[in-house]
Coordinates of C-alpha atoms in Angstrom, one line a residue:
X9 CA -5.0 -7.0 -39.7
X10 CA -2.4 -4.6 -38.3
X11 CA -3.2 -3.3 -34.8
X12 CA -4.0 0.4 -34.4
X13 CA -2.2 0.1 -31.0
X14 CA 1.0 -0.2 -32.9
X15 CA 0.5 2.7 -35.3
X16 CA 2.6 5.9 -34.7
X17 CA 1.1 9.2 -33.9
X18 CA 2.5 12.7 -34.2
X19 CA 1.3 15.9 -32.5
X20 CA 2.8 19.1 -31.0
X21 CA 6.2 18.3 -32.4
X22 CA 6.2 14.8 -30.8
X23 CA 6.4 11.5 -32.7
X24 CA 5.2 8.6 -30.6
X25 CA 6.1 5.2 -32.1
X26 CA 2.8 3.5 -31.0
X27 CA -0.4 4.4 -29.1
X28 CA 0.6 2.6 -25.8
X29 CA 1.1 5.1 -22.9
X30 CA 2.6 4.3 -19.5
X31 CA 0.7 6.8 -17.3
X32 CA 2.0 8.3 -14.1
X33 CA 1.8 5.9 -11.1
X34 CA 3.6 6.7 -7.8
X35 CA 5.6 3.7 -6.7
X36 CA 7.5 4.9 -3.6
X37 CA 10.9 4.1 -5.2
X38 CA 12.4 7.7 -4.9
X39 CA 14.9 8.7 -2.3
X40 CA 13.5 10.1 0.9
X41 CA 14.5 13.6 -0.3
X42 CA 12.6 13.2 -3.6
X43 CA 15.7 12.7 -5.8
X44 CA 15.8 10.0 -8.4
X45 CA 17.1 6.7 -7.2
X46 CA 18.7 4.0 -9.3
X47 CA 15.6 1.9 -8.5
X48 CA 13.4 4.5 -10.1
X49 CA 15.6 4.4 -13.2
X50 CA 15.6 0.6 -13.4
X51 CA 11.8 0.6 -13.0
X52 CA 11.2 3.0 -15.9
X53 CA 14.0 1.5 -18.0
X54 CA 12.4 -1.9 -17.9
X55 CA 9.2 -0.5 -19.4
X56 CA 11.0 1.6 -22.0
X57 CA 12.8 -1.5 -23.1
X58 CA 9.4 -3.3 -23.2
X59 CA 8.3 -1.1 -26.1
X60 CA 5.9 1.5 -24.9
X61 CA 5.5 4.6 -27.0
X62 CA 5.1 7.2 -24.3
X63 CA 6.0 7.3 -20.6
X64 CA 4.7 9.9 -18.2
X65 CA 6.9 9.9 -15.2
X66 CA 5.0 9.9 -11.9
X67 CA 3.7 12.7 -9.7
X68 CA 6.6 15.1 -9.3
X69 CA 5.9 17.6 -6.5
X70 CA 6.5 21.4 -7.2
X71 CA 6.2 22.7 -3.6
X72 CA 8.8 21.9 -0.8
X73 CA 6.1 22.2 1.9
X74 CA 3.8 19.5 0.4
X75 CA 4.2 15.9 1.5
X76 CA 2.3 13.0 0.2
X77 CA 2.5 9.3 1.3
X78 CA 6.0 7.9 1.3
X79 CA 8.9 9.0 -0.9
X80 CA 7.9 11.0 -4.0
X81 CA 9.8 12.7 -6.8
X82 CA 10.3 16.4 -6.4
X83 CA 11.2 19.3 -8.7
X84 CA 11.0 22.4 -6.5
X85 CA 14.7 23.1 -6.6
X86 CA 17.4 23.0 -9.3
X87 CA 19.2 20.3 -7.4
X88 CA 16.6 17.8 -8.7
X89 CA 17.4 18.4 -12.3
X90 CA 20.5 16.2 -12.5
X91 CA 18.7 13.0 -11.2
X92 CA 15.8 13.6 -13.6
X93 CA 18.2 14.1 -16.4
X94 CA 19.9 10.8 -15.7
X95 CA 16.4 9.2 -15.8
X96 CA 15.6 10.7 -19.2
X97 CA 19.0 9.8 -20.7
X98 CA 18.5 6.2 -19.6
X99 CA 15.1 6.0 -21.4
X100 CA 15.8 7.9 -24.6
X101 CA 17.8 5.2 -26.4
X102 CA 14.6 3.2 -26.6
X103 CA 12.7 5.6 -28.9
X104 CA 10.2 6.5 -26.2
X105 CA 8.6 10.0 -25.7
X106 CA 9.1 10.9 -22.0
X107 CA 7.0 13.4 -20.0
X108 CA 6.9 14.4 -16.4
X109 CA 3.7 14.9 -14.4
X110 CA 3.8 18.0 -12.2
X111 CA 1.6 18.1 -9.1
X112 CA 0.7 19.9 -5.9
X113 CA -1.1 17.9 -3.3
X114 CA -3.3 20.8 -2.0
X115 CA -5.5 19.7 0.8
X116 CA -4.3 16.1 0.4
X117 CA -0.9 16.9 1.9
X118 CA -0.1 14.7 4.9
X119 CA 2.1 17.0 6.8
X120 CA 1.3 20.4 8.4
X121 CA -1.7 22.5 7.6
X122 CA -3.0 21.8 4.1
X123 CA -3.8 24.6 1.7
X124 CA -6.7 24.8 -0.7
X125 CA -9.0 27.2 -2.6
X126 CA -11.6 27.0 0.2
X127 CA -11.7 25.8 3.8
X128 CA -13.3 22.4 3.0
X129 CA -11.5 19.4 4.5
X130 CA -10.7 16.3 2.5
X131 CA -12.9 14.2 4.9
X132 CA -15.2 15.0 7.8
X133 CA -12.4 14.3 10.3
X134 CA -9.6 15.8 8.2
X135 CA -7.9 19.1 9.0
X136 CA -9.5 22.3 7.7
X137 CA -7.3 23.7 4.9
X138 CA -5.8 27.2 5.1
X139 CA -7.3 29.2 2.2
X140 CA -4.8 30.5 -0.3
X141 CA -4.7 34.2 -0.9
X142 CA -4.5 35.6 -4.4
X143 CA -0.8 36.3 -3.9
X144 CA -0.2 32.8 -2.7
X145 CA -2.0 31.4 -5.7
X146 CA 0.2 33.3 -8.0
X147 CA 3.2 32.0 -6.1
X148 CA 2.0 28.4 -6.6
X149 CA 1.6 29.2 -10.3
X150 CA 5.2 30.2 -10.4
X151 CA 6.2 26.9 -8.7
X152 CA 4.5 24.9 -11.6
X153 CA 6.2 27.2 -14.1
X154 CA 9.6 26.7 -12.5
X155 CA 8.9 22.9 -12.4
X156 CA 8.2 22.9 -16.1
X157 CA 11.4 24.8 -16.8
X158 CA 13.4 22.3 -14.8
X159 CA 11.7 19.4 -16.6
X160 CA 12.7 20.8 -20.0
X161 CA 16.3 21.4 -18.7
X162 CA 16.3 17.7 -17.6
X163 CA 15.4 16.7 -21.1
X164 CA 11.7 15.8 -20.8
X165 CA 9.7 16.0 -24.0
X166 CA 6.7 17.5 -22.3
X167 CA 5.0 18.0 -18.9
X168 CA 1.7 16.8 -17.7
X169 CA -0.3 19.0 -15.3
X170 CA -2.1 16.9 -12.8
X171 CA -5.6 18.5 -12.8
X172 CA -7.4 15.4 -11.7
X173 CA -8.1 13.2 -8.6
X174 CA -8.8 16.0 -6.2
X175 CA -5.3 17.5 -6.0
X176 CA -4.8 21.3 -6.0
X177 CA -5.5 22.1 -9.6
X178 CA -8.6 19.9 -9.5
X179 CA -9.7 21.5 -6.2
X180 CA -9.8 24.8 -8.0
X181 CA -11.7 23.4 -11.0
X182 CA -14.3 21.6 -8.9
X183 CA -17.4 23.4 -7.4
X184 CA -17.3 20.8 -4.7
X185 CA -14.0 22.1 -3.3
X186 CA -13.9 25.7 -4.6
X187 CA -16.4 28.0 -2.9
X188 CA -14.4 31.2 -3.5
X189 CA -16.1 34.5 -4.4
X190 CA -13.0 36.2 -5.9
X191 CA -11.6 35.9 -9.4
X192 CA -10.4 32.3 -8.7
X193 CA -13.9 30.9 -7.9
X194 CA -17.5 31.0 -8.7
X195 CA -18.2 30.5 -12.4
X196 CA -16.1 28.2 -14.6
X197 CA -14.2 31.2 -15.8
X198 CA -13.0 31.8 -12.2
X199 CA -12.4 28.2 -11.3
X200 CA -10.4 27.6 -14.5
X201 CA -8.2 30.7 -14.0
X202 CA -5.6 29.0 -11.8
X203 CA -4.9 26.3 -14.4
X204 CA -4.9 28.8 -17.3
X205 CA -2.4 31.0 -15.5
X206 CA -0.1 28.0 -15.0
X207 CA -0.3 27.1 -18.7
X208 CA 0.3 30.7 -19.8
X209 CA 3.3 31.0 -17.4
X210 CA 4.8 27.8 -18.8
X211 CA 4.4 29.0 -22.4
X212 CA 6.0 32.3 -21.5
X213 CA 9.0 31.0 -19.6
X214 CA 9.6 27.6 -21.1
X215 CA 8.5 28.2 -24.6
X216 CA 5.3 28.2 -26.6
X217 CA 6.6 25.1 -28.5
X218 CA 7.0 23.0 -25.3
X219 CA 4.1 20.5 -25.1
X220 CA 1.8 20.6 -22.1
X221 CA -0.5 17.7 -21.5
X222 CA -3.3 18.0 -18.9
X223 CA -4.8 15.2 -16.9
X224 CA -8.5 15.7 -16.0
X225 CA -11.1 13.9 -14.0
X226 CA -13.9 13.5 -16.5
X227 CA -16.3 13.2 -13.6
X228 CA -15.7 13.3 -9.8
X229 CA -18.7 11.2 -8.8
X230 CA -19.3 13.3 -5.6
X231 CA -22.1 15.8 -4.8
X232 CA -21.5 19.1 -6.5
X233 CA -18.4 17.7 -8.1
X234 CA -17.2 18.1 -11.7
X235 CA -19.6 16.6 -14.3
X236 CA -18.7 15.4 -17.7
X237 CA -20.6 18.3 -19.3
X238 CA -18.4 20.8 -17.4
X239 CA -15.2 18.8 -18.1
X240 CA -16.0 18.8 -21.8
X241 CA -16.1 22.6 -21.7
X242 CA -12.9 22.7 -19.7
X243 CA -11.2 20.5 -22.4
X244 CA -12.5 22.8 -25.1
X245 CA -11.1 25.9 -23.5
X246 CA -7.7 24.2 -22.8
X247 CA -7.4 23.3 -26.4
X248 CA -8.0 27.0 -27.3
X249 CA -4.9 28.0 -25.1
X250 CA -2.7 25.6 -26.9
X251 CA -2.2 22.5 -24.7
X252 CA -1.0 19.4 -26.6
X253 CA -3.2 16.6 -25.4
X254 CA -5.6 15.5 -22.6
X255 CA -5.5 12.4 -20.4
X256 CA -9.0 11.5 -19.1
X257 CA -9.3 9.9 -15.7
X258 CA -12.0 10.3 -13.1
X259 CA -12.7 10.5 -9.4
X260 CA -11.1 12.1 -6.3
X261 CA -10.1 11.1 -2.8
X262 CA -13.7 10.2 -1.9
X263 CA -14.2 8.0 -5.0
X264 CA -10.9 6.2 -5.2
X265 CA -12.3 3.2 -7.0
X266 CA -12.7 5.4 -10.0
X267 CA -9.0 6.4 -9.9
X268 CA -7.5 3.0 -9.1
X269 CA -10.2 0.5 -10.1
X270 CA -10.3 -2.8 -8.3
X271 CA -11.2 -5.9 -10.3
X272 CA -14.9 -5.5 -9.7
X273 CA -14.9 -2.4 -12.0
X274 CA -15.6 -3.1 -15.7
X275 CA -12.7 -3.1 -18.2
X276 CA -12.5 0.2 -20.0
X277 CA -15.0 1.8 -17.5
X278 CA -13.8 5.3 -18.3
X279 CA -13.6 5.0 -22.1
X280 CA -16.9 6.7 -22.7
X281 CA -15.8 9.8 -20.8
X282 CA -12.7 10.0 -23.0
X283 CA -14.9 9.6 -26.1
X284 CA -17.2 12.4 -24.9
X285 CA -14.2 14.7 -24.5
X286 CA -12.6 13.6 -27.8
X287 CA -15.9 14.7 -29.5
X288 CA -15.3 18.4 -28.6
X289 CA -11.5 18.7 -29.2
X290 CA -9.1 18.0 -32.1
X291 CA -6.0 17.4 -29.9
X292 CA -5.1 13.8 -28.9
X293 CA -7.1 12.2 -26.1
X294 CA -5.7 9.4 -23.9
X295 CA -8.1 6.9 -22.5
X296 CA -7.4 5.2 -19.1
X297 CA -9.2 2.7 -16.9
X298 CA -8.5 -1.0 -16.9
X299 CA -7.3 -1.1 -20.5
X300 CA -4.7 -3.8 -20.0
X301 CA -6.5 -6.4 -22.2
X302 CA -5.1 -6.0 -25.7
X303 CA -8.6 -6.6 -27.3
X304 CA -10.2 -3.9 -25.1
X305 CA -7.4 -1.4 -25.7
X306 CA -7.5 -2.0 -29.5
X307 CA -11.2 -1.6 -29.7
X308 CA -11.0 1.8 -28.0
X309 CA -8.8 3.0 -30.8
X310 CA -10.6 1.2 -33.6
X311 CA -13.9 2.8 -32.6
X312 CA -12.3 6.2 -32.4
X313 CA -13.0 6.8 -28.8
X314 CA -9.4 7.9 -28.0
X315 CA -6.1 8.5 -29.8
X316 CA -3.9 6.7 -27.3
X317 CA -4.5 4.3 -24.5
X318 CA -2.9 4.2 -21.0
X319 CA -1.9 0.7 -19.8
X320 CA -0.9 1.5 -16.2
X321 CA -1.0 -1.5 -13.9
X322 CA -0.8 -3.8 -16.9
X323 CA 2.8 -2.5 -17.3
X324 CA 3.4 -3.1 -13.6
X325 CA 2.3 -6.7 -14.0
X326 CA 4.3 -7.2 -17.3
X327 CA 6.8 -4.6 -18.4
X328 CA 7.0 -6.3 -21.8
X329 CA 3.3 -5.8 -22.5
X330 CA 3.9 -3.7 -25.6
X331 CA 6.7 -5.9 -26.8
X332 CA 4.6 -9.1 -26.6
X333 CA 1.8 -7.3 -28.5
X334 CA 4.3 -6.5 -31.3
X335 CA 5.6 -10.1 -31.3
X336 CA 2.1 -11.6 -31.5
X337 CA 2.6 -13.2 -28.1
X338 CA -0.6 -12.0 -26.3
X339 CA -0.9 -15.4 -24.5
X340 CA 2.4 -14.7 -22.8
X341 CA 1.3 -11.4 -21.3
X342 CA 1.3 -11.7 -17.5
X343 CA -2.2 -10.4 -16.7
X344 CA -2.9 -7.6 -14.2
X345 CA -5.8 -8.8 -12.1
X346 CA -6.5 -5.3 -10.7
X347 CA -6.1 -6.6 -7.1
X348 CA -4.7 -3.1 -6.2
X349 CA -2.0 -4.4 -3.8
X350 CA 0.5 -2.2 -5.7
X351 CA -1.7 0.8 -4.7
X352 CA -2.2 -0.5 -1.2
X353 CA 1.6 -0.8 -0.5
X354 CA 2.1 2.8 -1.7
X355 CA -0.8 4.1 0.3
X356 CA 0.8 2.7 3.5
X357 CA 4.1 4.5 2.6
X358 CA 5.7 1.3 1.5
X359 CA 7.4 0.5 -1.8
X360 CA 5.0 -0.9 -4.5
X361 CA 4.9 -4.6 -5.0
X362 CA 2.9 -6.7 -7.4
X363 CA 0.8 -9.8 -6.8
X364 CA 1.7 -11.4 -10.1
X365 CA 5.1 -9.9 -10.9
X366 CA 7.8 -10.8 -8.4
X367 CA 10.3 -8.7 -10.3
X368 CA 8.6 -5.3 -9.6
X369 CA 11.0 -3.0 -7.7
X370 CA 13.9 -5.4 -8.3
X371 CA 14.3 -4.8 -12.1
X372 CA 17.7 -6.0 -13.4
X373 CA 18.4 -7.4 -9.9
X374 CA 15.9 -10.3 -10.0
X375 CA 16.4 -11.9 -13.4
X376 CA 15.5 -15.3 -14.9
X377 CA 18.8 -16.5 -16.3
X378 CA 19.7 -19.8 -17.9
X379 CA 20.7 -22.3 -15.2
X380 CA 24.4 -23.2 -15.1
X381 CA 23.6 -26.8 -14.5
X382 CA 20.3 -28.5 -15.5
X383 CA 18.6 -30.2 -12.6
X384 CA 15.6 -32.4 -12.1
X385 CA 13.3 -30.4 -9.8
X386 CA 10.2 -32.0 -8.3
X387 CA 7.6 -29.4 -7.2
X388 CA 5.0 -30.8 -4.9
X389 CA 1.8 -28.6 -5.0
X390 CA 0.1 -26.8 -7.9
X391 CA -1.1 -23.7 -6.2
X392 CA 0.4 -20.2 -6.9
X393 CA 3.7 -20.8 -5.2
X394 CA 4.2 -24.2 -6.9
X395 CA 3.1 -23.0 -10.3
X396 CA 5.3 -19.9 -10.2
X397 CA 8.3 -22.0 -9.0
X398 CA 7.7 -24.5 -11.8
X399 CA 7.4 -21.8 -14.4
X400 CA 10.6 -20.0 -13.5
X401 CA 12.6 -23.2 -13.0
X402 CA 11.5 -24.5 -16.4
X403 CA 12.1 -21.2 -18.1
X404 CA 15.7 -21.4 -16.8
X405 CA 16.1 -24.8 -18.5
X406 CA 15.6 -27.2 -15.6
X407 CA 13.6 -30.5 -16.0
X408 CA 10.6 -29.8 -13.8
X409 CA 8.0 -32.3 -12.6
X410 CA 4.9 -30.9 -10.9
X411 CA 2.7 -33.0 -8.7
X412 CA -0.8 -31.9 -7.4
X413 CA -3.0 -34.1 -5.2
X414 CA -6.2 -32.5 -6.5
X415 CA -7.6 -33.1 -10.0
X416 CA -6.8 -29.5 -11.2
X417 CA -4.0 -27.0 -10.9
X418 CA -4.5 -23.7 -9.1
X419 CA -4.9 -24.5 -5.4
X420 CA -6.0 -21.6 -3.3
X421 CA -6.3 -19.4 -6.5
X422 CA -9.7 -21.1 -7.1
X423 CA -10.8 -20.2 -3.5
X424 CA -9.7 -16.6 -4.0
X425 CA -11.5 -16.3 -7.4
X426 CA -14.9 -17.7 -6.1
X427 CA -16.4 -14.4 -4.9
X428 CA -18.3 -12.6 -7.7
X429 CA -16.0 -9.6 -7.6
X430 CA -12.8 -11.6 -8.0
X431 CA -13.2 -13.6 -11.1
X432 CA -10.2 -11.9 -12.6
X433 CA -7.9 -14.1 -10.6
X434 CA -8.8 -17.0 -12.9
X435 CA -6.9 -15.1 -15.7
X436 CA -3.7 -15.4 -13.6
X437 CA -4.3 -19.1 -13.0
X438 CA -4.8 -19.7 -16.7
X439 CA -1.6 -17.7 -17.5
X440 CA 0.5 -19.9 -15.1
X441 CA -0.9 -23.1 -16.5
X442 CA -0.2 -21.9 -20.1
X443 CA 3.3 -21.1 -19.2
X444 CA 4.2 -24.4 -17.6
X445 CA 2.7 -26.1 -20.6
X446 CA 4.7 -24.0 -22.9
X447 CA 7.9 -24.8 -21.0
X448 CA 7.1 -28.5 -21.0
X449 CA 6.7 -29.0 -17.3
X450 CA 5.6 -32.6 -16.6
X451 CA 2.3 -32.4 -14.6
X452 CA 0.7 -35.2 -12.6
X453 CA -2.7 -34.5 -11.1
X454 CA -4.5 -36.5 -8.4
X455 CA -1.2 -37.8 -7.1
X456 CA 0.1 -38.2 -3.5
X457 CA 3.7 -39.3 -3.4
X458 CA 5.3 -41.5 -0.7
X459 CA 9.0 -41.3 0.3
X460 CA 10.2 -44.2 -1.8
X461 CA 8.2 -43.3 -4.8
X462 CA 9.5 -39.7 -4.7
X463 CA 13.2 -40.8 -4.3
X464 CA 12.7 -43.3 -7.1
X465 CA 12.4 -40.4 -9.5
X466 CA 15.9 -39.4 -8.6
X467 CA 15.3 -35.6 -8.1
X468 CA 18.2 -33.2 -7.6
X469 CA 15.9 -30.8 -5.7
X470 CA 12.4 -31.1 -4.1
X471 CA 10.3 -28.0 -3.7
X472 CA 7.4 -28.3 -1.2
X473 CA 4.5 -26.0 -2.1
X474 CA 1.8 -28.0 -0.3
X475 CA -0.2 -25.0 0.8
X476 CA -2.4 -24.7 3.9
X477 CA -5.5 -26.2 5.5
X478 CA -8.4 -24.4 7.2
X479 CA -8.0 -23.8 11.0
X480 CA -10.8 -25.4 12.9
X481 CA -10.6 -24.6 16.6
X482 CA -11.9 -26.9 19.4
X483 CA -15.3 -25.2 19.3
X484 CA -18.4 -26.8 20.9
X485 CA -20.7 -27.8 18.1
X486 CA -18.1 -27.5 15.3
X487 CA -18.9 -31.1 14.2
X488 CA -22.6 -30.5 13.7
X489 CA -23.9 -31.1 10.1
X490 CA -25.0 -27.4 9.9
X491 CA -21.3 -26.3 10.1
X492 CA -19.3 -25.8 6.9
X493 CA -15.8 -24.6 6.1
X494 CA -15.5 -21.4 4.1
X495 CA -13.4 -22.8 1.3
X496 CA -15.7 -25.8 0.9
X497 CA -18.6 -23.4 0.4
X498 CA -16.6 -21.3 -2.1
X499 CA -15.6 -24.4 -4.0
X500 CA -19.1 -25.8 -3.9
X501 CA -18.1 -28.8 -1.9
X502 CA -20.6 -27.9 0.9
X503 CA -24.1 -26.4 0.8
X504 CA -25.7 -24.0 3.3
X505 CA -29.2 -23.0 4.3
X506 CA -30.9 -19.7 3.9
X507 CA -29.8 -18.0 7.2
X508 CA -26.0 -18.2 7.6
X509 CA -23.6 -17.0 10.3
X510 CA -20.1 -16.5 9.0
X511 CA -17.4 -16.8 11.7
X512 CA -14.5 -14.6 10.7
X513 CA -14.5 -11.4 8.8
X514 CA -11.1 -11.5 7.2
X515 CA -10.4 -11.9 3.5
X516 CA -11.9 -15.4 3.2
X517 CA -14.9 -14.5 5.4
X518 CA -15.7 -11.5 3.2
X519 CA -15.3 -13.6 0.1
X520 CA -17.8 -16.2 1.4
X521 CA -20.1 -13.4 2.5
X522 CA -20.1 -11.8 -1.0
X523 CA -20.5 -15.3 -2.5
X524 CA -23.6 -16.1 -0.4
X525 CA -25.2 -12.7 -0.8
X526 CA -25.1 -13.2 -4.5
X527 CA -27.0 -16.4 -4.0
X528 CA -29.7 -14.7 -1.9
X529 CA -28.7 -15.9 1.5
X530 CA -29.2 -13.9 4.7
X531 CA -25.9 -13.5 6.5
X532 CA -24.3 -12.3 9.7
X533 CA -20.6 -11.8 10.0
X534 CA -18.8 -12.3 13.4
X535 CA -15.4 -10.8 13.7
X536 CA -13.1 -10.6 16.7
X537 CA -11.4 -7.5 15.6
X538 CA -12.8 -4.0 15.5
X539 CA -13.3 -4.1 11.7
X540 CA -13.8 -6.6 9.0
X541 CA -11.6 -7.0 6.0
X542 CA -8.2 -7.4 7.6
X543 CA -5.7 -8.1 4.8
X544 CA -7.9 -6.7 2.1
X545 CA -6.6 -3.6 0.3
X546 CA -8.2 -0.4 1.3
X547 CA -10.2 0.5 -1.8
X548 CA -11.9 -2.9 -2.0
X549 CA -12.4 -3.0 1.7
X550 CA -14.3 0.3 1.6
X551 CA -16.4 -1.0 -1.3
X552 CA -17.2 -4.2 0.7
X553 CA -18.3 -2.2 3.7
X554 CA -20.7 -0.2 1.4
X555 CA -22.0 -3.4 -0.3
X556 CA -22.6 -5.1 3.1
X557 CA -24.3 -2.0 4.5
X558 CA -26.5 -1.7 1.4
X559 CA -27.5 -5.3 1.8
X560 CA -28.3 -4.9 5.5
X561 CA -25.7 -7.4 6.6
X562 CA -25.1 -7.2 10.4
X563 CA -21.3 -6.8 11.1
X564 CA -20.8 -8.0 14.6
X565 CA -17.3 -6.8 15.3
X566 CA -15.5 -7.4 18.6
X567 CA -17.6 -10.6 18.9
X568 CA -16.3 -14.1 19.2
X569 CA -18.0 -17.4 18.7
X570 CA -18.6 -19.3 21.9
X571 CA -20.5 -22.4 20.7
X572 CA -22.8 -23.8 18.0
X573 CA -26.0 -25.5 18.8
X574 CA -28.7 -26.9 16.5
X575 CA -30.4 -24.0 14.8
X576 CA -28.3 -21.2 16.3
X577 CA -24.8 -19.8 17.0
X578 CA -23.9 -18.3 20.3
X579 CA -21.4 -15.4 20.3
X580 CA -19.9 -13.3 23.1
X581 CA -19.6 -9.5 22.7
X582 CA -16.7 -7.5 24.1
X583 CA -18.3 -7.6 27.6
X584 CA -18.7 -11.4 27.4
X585 CA -22.5 -11.1 27.0
X586 CA -24.1 -13.8 25.1
X587 CA -25.6 -13.0 21.7
X588 CA -28.0 -15.6 20.2
X589 CA -28.0 -15.8 16.4
X590 CA -30.7 -18.1 15.0
X591 CA -29.4 -19.7 11.7
X592 CA -29.6 -22.7 9.4
X593 CA -25.8 -22.9 8.8
X594 CA -22.6 -21.7 10.3
X595 CA -19.6 -21.1 8.0
X596 CA -16.1 -21.1 9.6
X597 CA -13.6 -18.7 8.1
X598 CA -11.1 -18.7 10.9
X599 CA -7.9 -18.7 9.0
X600 CA -5.4 -21.3 7.8
X601 CA -2.4 -23.3 9.1
X602 CA 0.4 -24.8 7.1
X603 CA -0.2 -28.2 5.6
X604 CA 2.0 -31.0 6.9
X605 CA 1.7 -33.1 3.8
X606 CA 5.0 -34.6 2.6
X607 CA 6.4 -34.1 6.1
X608 CA 8.8 -37.0 5.5
X609 CA 10.8 -34.7 3.2
X610 CA 11.8 -32.7 6.2
X611 CA 13.3 -35.6 8.1
X612 CA 17.0 -35.3 8.8
X613 CA 18.0 -38.4 6.8
X614 CA 16.2 -37.3 3.6
X615 CA 18.9 -37.4 1.0
X616 CA 17.8 -34.6 -1.3
X617 CA 17.8 -30.8 -0.8
X618 CA 14.3 -29.7 0.1
X619 CA 12.9 -26.2 0.0
X620 CA 9.5 -25.0 1.3
X621 CA 7.5 -22.1 -0.2
X622 CA 4.1 -20.5 0.1
X623 CA 1.4 -21.3 2.6
X624 CA 3.1 -24.5 3.9
X625 CA 5.7 -22.2 5.5
X626 CA 3.2 -19.5 6.6
X627 CA -0.2 -18.8 5.2
X628 CA -0.2 -15.5 3.4
X629 CA -1.3 -13.8 0.2
X630 CA -1.1 -14.8 -3.4
X631 CA 1.6 -12.1 -3.6
X632 CA 3.7 -13.9 -0.9
X633 CA 3.3 -17.2 -2.6
X634 CA 4.3 -16.0 -6.1
X635 CA 7.2 -14.0 -4.8
X636 CA 8.6 -17.0 -2.8
X637 CA 8.2 -19.3 -5.8
X638 CA 9.9 -17.0 -8.2
X639 CA 12.8 -16.1 -6.0
X640 CA 13.5 -19.7 -5.0
X641 CA 13.4 -21.0 -8.6
X642 CA 15.6 -18.1 -9.8
X643 CA 18.4 -19.4 -7.5
X644 CA 18.1 -23.2 -8.0

């Protein structure tokens, strides 16, 4: 049966070759002044070549006084047209419809005094916005209109107005952020006026035939915020004034997990909102929200819940997502695991990186090319670094042997996937294993090699990816039977009692806490720092705080473990006062140190080139391990 995903669709003078949309996602690749960089072009070009039908270029700022987080594209002056034109020209040969999202940050600006419809701060500790006067509102309307004109001059097929996620247009729409009593507030008529004036202005200046897409938050999920019933009415009225299509997202700054859903959110979690809006309009509706599984995305279309589907982070993870669907190669799609580290980097004013795709941000610079000379490469260790190195090396044509001392491949990926909210990581493990099988990597499990045995295989190169081992400090009582290591608990190699003290509130400590809570244990978390969750991306960390608070978990930050005694753990607070914690078990989650397995390979007289990657160099994230494995193998 042919896929509806691959069917063309025509509307508002646009013909889209398939139903796959790349939605706007800020990546931090623009120049500091907001102009288009070569890196921006390479990033979008890779996705255009990958076969998507529509690309909506990211968050382009219409106001010179508005600053977000990190470099962002801008369009408040004619000098930005040429760079944007270069971008469009690079994409057009690939039969892709290209739009540009126009935005004003409103009270979410990070520099100076924010502006907003009402003096309501973004957070309790945030600055109080300056209230826009009617004249200033009309000026901002003109900024959007001018931005749309420049977008058409640059060659874009349409613009998307960002009326979601708590930015300025959404602030006017939402009763939670708009408390005005003039013509721009109060009833829906008033709150919708700002957006309607922008649309009318664009049609007057740019042309009634120029398509305008609007992105809406179907619901905001905050007190007094936009509800689905009200957003349905907004959508109906927008259709009446001639917009071309609607993209249905959700949430605002306070509910970020609805905007950029971590892996604990269900796949297609916003589809029903899109379906509810599609029921009241006849223009095309785009569904969003963890739709990077082909089966889920196709079902949305087959059931008539949307006309197009946005595959956002799925295209970050694999720019050839659409192409692989067309070529019936779904098993080769590199899966997005919704870890949100791409989002986390951008939120810290850094350039986006991807846990599973080492190429991101280095498109056409990092490439997997056939090797000039075929080599026999021995990879020691089958965790994320070793698997990715083996995959890339084999894809380049090398003869690759992979040795793993455990009885299964995956290494620390299995530890990371043990918490209930992180099962998605298994999908990446399965992908890596499929790929090394496809490229005929020779795999030996349950094997520990000695020096002579290794050299007897006559390798040209040895890659050490032997991982890390848990840190166990010289702690009084650490050898008691009631003490377990976090990864042993997560891998079900150790059992614990009902009352558990977890020593260490970093990523592994939070994983084991979530794991044990799901199994009905009473837990306490000890953490030396002022907060738990160090190293966890911000949206998931916020969710974990909420979950632990809801479960009544004591979070003893600025506490350190002093000793463990039978039936209790003894901690010290920041004033060195003893805190006695009765318990049945203590779980140590105190970090990792590099493994020294295969240390003989590092001896000076070892006759074969040896490279180390991943945790055996320095314990880090899955992203670090994958990047090191890919970049090394691409050079061998």
